[in-house]
Amino acid sequence: MSDAEPVVRLRNVTVQFGTQTVLQDVDLDIMPQDTLCVIGESGCGKTVLLKLIVGLLQPTEGEVLFEGKPLHKLSERDLTQLRLRIGFLFQQAALFDSLNVFDNVAFGLRAKGGFTEADISARVRERVLEVGLPASVEPKMPAELSGGMRKRVGLARALALDPDVMLYDEPTTGLDPIMTDVINELILQTRSRRPVTSVIVTHELRTVEKCASRVVMLYPRSRLRSDEKQILYDGPPTGLAQAEDARVRQFIQGEARDRLTELRDAP
Ligand SMILES: Nc1ncnc2c1ncn2[C@@H]1O[C@H](COP(=O)(O)OP(=O)(O)OP(=O)(O)O)[C@@H](O)[C@H]1O
């Protein structure tokens, strides 16, 4: 048993929006250098979980701790400092449309401060090349890029500050199978370059198989009995197909495999 402290801990977390309960009594410890894939059907609360970790959402009940510190007790200033240690690749890459690639990737470095323009240029160039883009994309505007390129710029931006924690929200959605694999490889490469704790929300079984050290499957609260836990599976990716809970096997065999086949067969 490891005595390491979790990087992120959700304790009895409940999130409600009006009368809708999205998460209820969720307990989750994310350990240093975990690559945790969060799966589950649309609307079960995966993105909400990521937003809780960066403090973009507050739980209705319970608490979220980062390295043992409850987020709700941090000042705005401390929360901002903490967010600089977290890289977030949003679903739509969420680039600033009015900034070119260079300025998008440089954004966090400038926000953090303490870097010379020469430092910023060198770091931006390094990250752009790291995600497999040529330096010639730096002056381009996001509108001039393909979806896969935008994702990679988003990844370069998220990695600019050497984050301790990387959060990926459906990093491969909308990409062709080859680009999906490129992103999977970049996730692996990021992990091998430096110690990083990653949480990946994904529908792609290939990403789960290739990248996850641990998988958590969430189930929509509205479809559970009141005495059931919302995390139906918590274990290695290799155990999913033989999971005790039939709903986990069904999800993997049904939805995920269909999607994988679709991707494989795509022209
Ligand atoms: N800010 C908000 N206000 C109101 N409802 C919200 C808000 N954020 C999320 N929800 C609701 O919470 C539920 C879970 O949303 P979430 O985005 O976490 O789902 P998800 O599991 O990530 O789904 P998907 O796989 O489709 O991205 C949804 O019903 C959504 O409409």
mmCIF file of C-alpha atoms in Angstrom, residues 39-43 46 202-205 217 219-220 223 247-263:
data_model
loop_
_atom_site.group_PDB
_atom_site.id
_atom_site.type_symbol
_atom_site.label_atom_id
_atom_site.label_comp_id
_atom_site.label_asym_id
_atom_site.label_seq_id
_atom_site.Cartn_x
_atom_site.Cartn_y
_atom_site.Cartn_z
ATOM 1 C CA ILE A 39 -15.597 6.983 -18.937
ATOM 2 C CA GLY A 40 -19.349 6.809 -18.871
ATOM 3 C CA GLU A 41 -22.250 7.748 -21.029
ATOM 4 C CA SER A 42 -23.032 11.241 -22.147
ATOM 5 C CA GLY A 43 -24.312 13.490 -19.397
ATOM 6 C CA LYS A 46 -17.479 13.641 -16.489
ATOM 7 C CA THR A 202 -12.895 10.058 -23.057
ATOM 8 C CA HIS A 203 -15.320 7.931 -25.028
ATOM 9 C CA GLU A 204 -12.511 6.263 -26.960
ATOM 10 C CA LEU A 205 -11.684 2.734 -25.883
ATOM 11 C CA MET A 217 -16.641 4.527 -14.930
ATOM 12 C CA TYR A 219 -23.022 6.094 -14.211
ATOM 13 C CA PRO A 220 -25.804 8.681 -14.573
ATOM 14 C CA ARG A 223 -30.436 5.712 -13.408
ATOM 15 C CA ARG A 247 -23.499 -2.319 -16.911
ATOM 16 C CA VAL A 248 -19.742 -1.833 -17.242
ATOM 17 C CA ARG A 249 -19.369 -4.763 -19.632
ATOM 18 C CA GLN A 250 -22.338 -3.537 -21.609
ATOM 19 C CA PHE A 251 -20.840 -0.074 -21.953
ATOM 20 C CA ILE A 252 -17.507 -1.450 -23.116
ATOM 21 C CA GLN A 253 -18.879 -4.115 -25.403
ATOM 22 C CA GLY A 254 -21.674 -2.012 -26.739
ATOM 23 C CA GLU A 255 -20.963 1.656 -27.153
ATOM 24 C CA ALA A 256 -17.211 1.736 -26.950
ATOM 25 C CA ARG A 257 -16.533 -1.190 -29.260
ATOM 26 C CA ASP A 258 -18.996 0.100 -31.847
ATOM 27 C CA ARG A 259 -17.216 3.420 -31.856
ATOM 28 C CA LEU A 260 -13.839 1.761 -32.134
ATOM 29 C CA THR A 261 -15.002 -0.291 -35.100
ATOM 30 C CA GLU A 262 -16.426 2.816 -36.734
ATOM 31 C CA LEU A 263 -13.099 4.534 -36.339
#
